[in-house]
Coordinates of C-alpha atoms in Angstrom, one line a residue:
X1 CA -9.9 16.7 -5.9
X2 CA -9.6 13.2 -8.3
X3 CA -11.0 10.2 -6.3
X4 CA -7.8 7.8 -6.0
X5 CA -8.5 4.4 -6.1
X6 CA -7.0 2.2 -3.6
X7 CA -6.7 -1.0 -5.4
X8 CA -5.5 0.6 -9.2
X9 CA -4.5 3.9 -8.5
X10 CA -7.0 4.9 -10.8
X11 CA -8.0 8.7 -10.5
X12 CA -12.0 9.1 -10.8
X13 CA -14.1 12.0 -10.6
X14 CA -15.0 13.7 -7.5
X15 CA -17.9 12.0 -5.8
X16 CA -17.5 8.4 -7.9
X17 CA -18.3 6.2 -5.1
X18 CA -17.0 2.8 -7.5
X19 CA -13.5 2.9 -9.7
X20 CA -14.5 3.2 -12.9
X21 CA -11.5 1.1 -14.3
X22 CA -11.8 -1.6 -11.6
X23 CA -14.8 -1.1 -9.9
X24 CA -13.6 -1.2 -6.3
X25 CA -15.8 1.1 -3.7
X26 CA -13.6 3.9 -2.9
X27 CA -14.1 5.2 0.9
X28 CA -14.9 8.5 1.7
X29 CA -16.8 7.5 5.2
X30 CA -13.6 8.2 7.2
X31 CA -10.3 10.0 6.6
X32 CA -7.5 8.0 6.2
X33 CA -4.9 7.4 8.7
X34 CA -2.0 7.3 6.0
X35 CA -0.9 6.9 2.8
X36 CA 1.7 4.7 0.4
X37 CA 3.8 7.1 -2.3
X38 CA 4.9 5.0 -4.8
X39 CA 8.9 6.0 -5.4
X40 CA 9.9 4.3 -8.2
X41 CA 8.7 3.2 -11.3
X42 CA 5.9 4.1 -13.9
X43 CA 3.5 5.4 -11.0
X44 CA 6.3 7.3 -9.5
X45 CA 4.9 9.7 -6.8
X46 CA 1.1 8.2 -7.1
X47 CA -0.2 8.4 -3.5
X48 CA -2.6 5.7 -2.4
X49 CA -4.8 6.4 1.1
X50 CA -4.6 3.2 3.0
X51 CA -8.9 2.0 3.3
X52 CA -8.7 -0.1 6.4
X53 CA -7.1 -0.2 9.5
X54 CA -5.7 -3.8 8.2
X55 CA -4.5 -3.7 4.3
X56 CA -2.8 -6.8 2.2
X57 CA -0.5 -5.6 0.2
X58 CA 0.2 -7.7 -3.1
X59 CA -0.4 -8.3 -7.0
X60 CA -3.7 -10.5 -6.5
X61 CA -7.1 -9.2 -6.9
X62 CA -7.6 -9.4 -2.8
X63 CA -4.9 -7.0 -1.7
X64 CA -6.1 -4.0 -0.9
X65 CA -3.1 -2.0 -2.3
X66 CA -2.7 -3.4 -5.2
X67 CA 1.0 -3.1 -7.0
X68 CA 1.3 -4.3 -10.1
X69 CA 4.4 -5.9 -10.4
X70 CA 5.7 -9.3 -11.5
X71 CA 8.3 -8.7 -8.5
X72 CA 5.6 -8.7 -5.6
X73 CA 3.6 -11.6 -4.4
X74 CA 0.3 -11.6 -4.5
X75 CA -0.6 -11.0 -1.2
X76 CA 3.0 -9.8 -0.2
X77 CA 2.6 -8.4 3.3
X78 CA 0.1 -7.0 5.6
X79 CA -0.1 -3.4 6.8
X80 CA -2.0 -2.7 9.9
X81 CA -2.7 0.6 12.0
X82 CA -3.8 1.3 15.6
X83 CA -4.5 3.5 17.7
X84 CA -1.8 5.7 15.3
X85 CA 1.2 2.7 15.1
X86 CA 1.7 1.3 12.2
X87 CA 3.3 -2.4 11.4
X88 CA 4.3 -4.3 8.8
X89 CA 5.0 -7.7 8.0
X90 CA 5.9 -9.8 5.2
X91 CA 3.7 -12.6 4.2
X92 CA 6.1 -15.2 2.7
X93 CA 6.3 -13.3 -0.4
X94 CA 9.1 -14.7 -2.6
X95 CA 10.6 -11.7 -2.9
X96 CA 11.0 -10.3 0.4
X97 CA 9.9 -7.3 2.3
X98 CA 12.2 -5.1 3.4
X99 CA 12.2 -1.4 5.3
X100 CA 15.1 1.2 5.2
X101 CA 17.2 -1.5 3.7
X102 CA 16.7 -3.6 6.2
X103 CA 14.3 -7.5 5.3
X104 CA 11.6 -8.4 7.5
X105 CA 11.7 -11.3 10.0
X106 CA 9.1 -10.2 12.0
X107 CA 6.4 -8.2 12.4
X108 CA 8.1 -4.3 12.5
X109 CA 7.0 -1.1 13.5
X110 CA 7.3 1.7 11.1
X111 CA 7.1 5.7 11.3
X112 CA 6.4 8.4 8.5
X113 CA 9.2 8.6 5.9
X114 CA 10.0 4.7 6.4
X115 CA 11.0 3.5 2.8
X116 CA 9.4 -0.1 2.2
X117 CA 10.4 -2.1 -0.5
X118 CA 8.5 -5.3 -1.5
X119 CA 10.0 -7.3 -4.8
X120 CA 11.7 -3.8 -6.6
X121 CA 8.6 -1.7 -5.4
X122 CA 9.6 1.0 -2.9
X123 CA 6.8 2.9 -0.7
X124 CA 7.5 5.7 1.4
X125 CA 4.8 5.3 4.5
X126 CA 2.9 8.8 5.0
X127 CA 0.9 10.0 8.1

């Protein structure tokens, strides 16, 4: 099984512990607890394993998902898990965050299958 990388989406080898497009350490220490499909777009249906329990999600070089899109912020909103719950809030992105249609105005619980959208990128959140 390819190696995905969490920051490019890059697939390395098996056993790469660094991206070898973007050099990112790629986790293998502990399963993930979800994942991000992309649904739209050039890297439609790429899955990305969320690395920590707390991920930034953006365009800059310190999100941890990193979507490369003029229409996301650079660090666009924060995903966080515990203890299984997921949540999701927008971090002042210019664009908006928004889940099942609906824009963030506070920090919101999601479930598997939510759709998230940030600038015209939509996610579908998998456990």
């Amino acid at each position: 099984m390819l190696a995905m990388c969490p920051a490019c989406t890059h697939e390395n080898r098996p056993g790469s512990f660094f991206c070898s497009q973007c050099g990112t350490k790629l986790h293998f220490a502990a399963a993930s607890s979800g994942r991000l499909v992309r649904m739209n777009g050039p890297l439609q249906e790429r899955k990305v394993e969320l690395p920590d329990s707390v991920c930034i999600l953006g365009r800059g070089a310190l999100a941890q998902v990193r979507l490369e899109d003029d229409s996301v912020s650079k660090q666009h909103a924060r995903l966080t898990c515990s203890d299984g719950q997921f949540h999701l809030e927008d971090l002042d992105s210019s664009n908006g965050t928004f889940v099942n249609g609906r824009r963030l105005r506070e920090r919101t619980e999601l479930r598997p299958g939510d759709l998230i959208r940030l600038g015209t990128v939509i996610l579908k959140l998998e456990v």
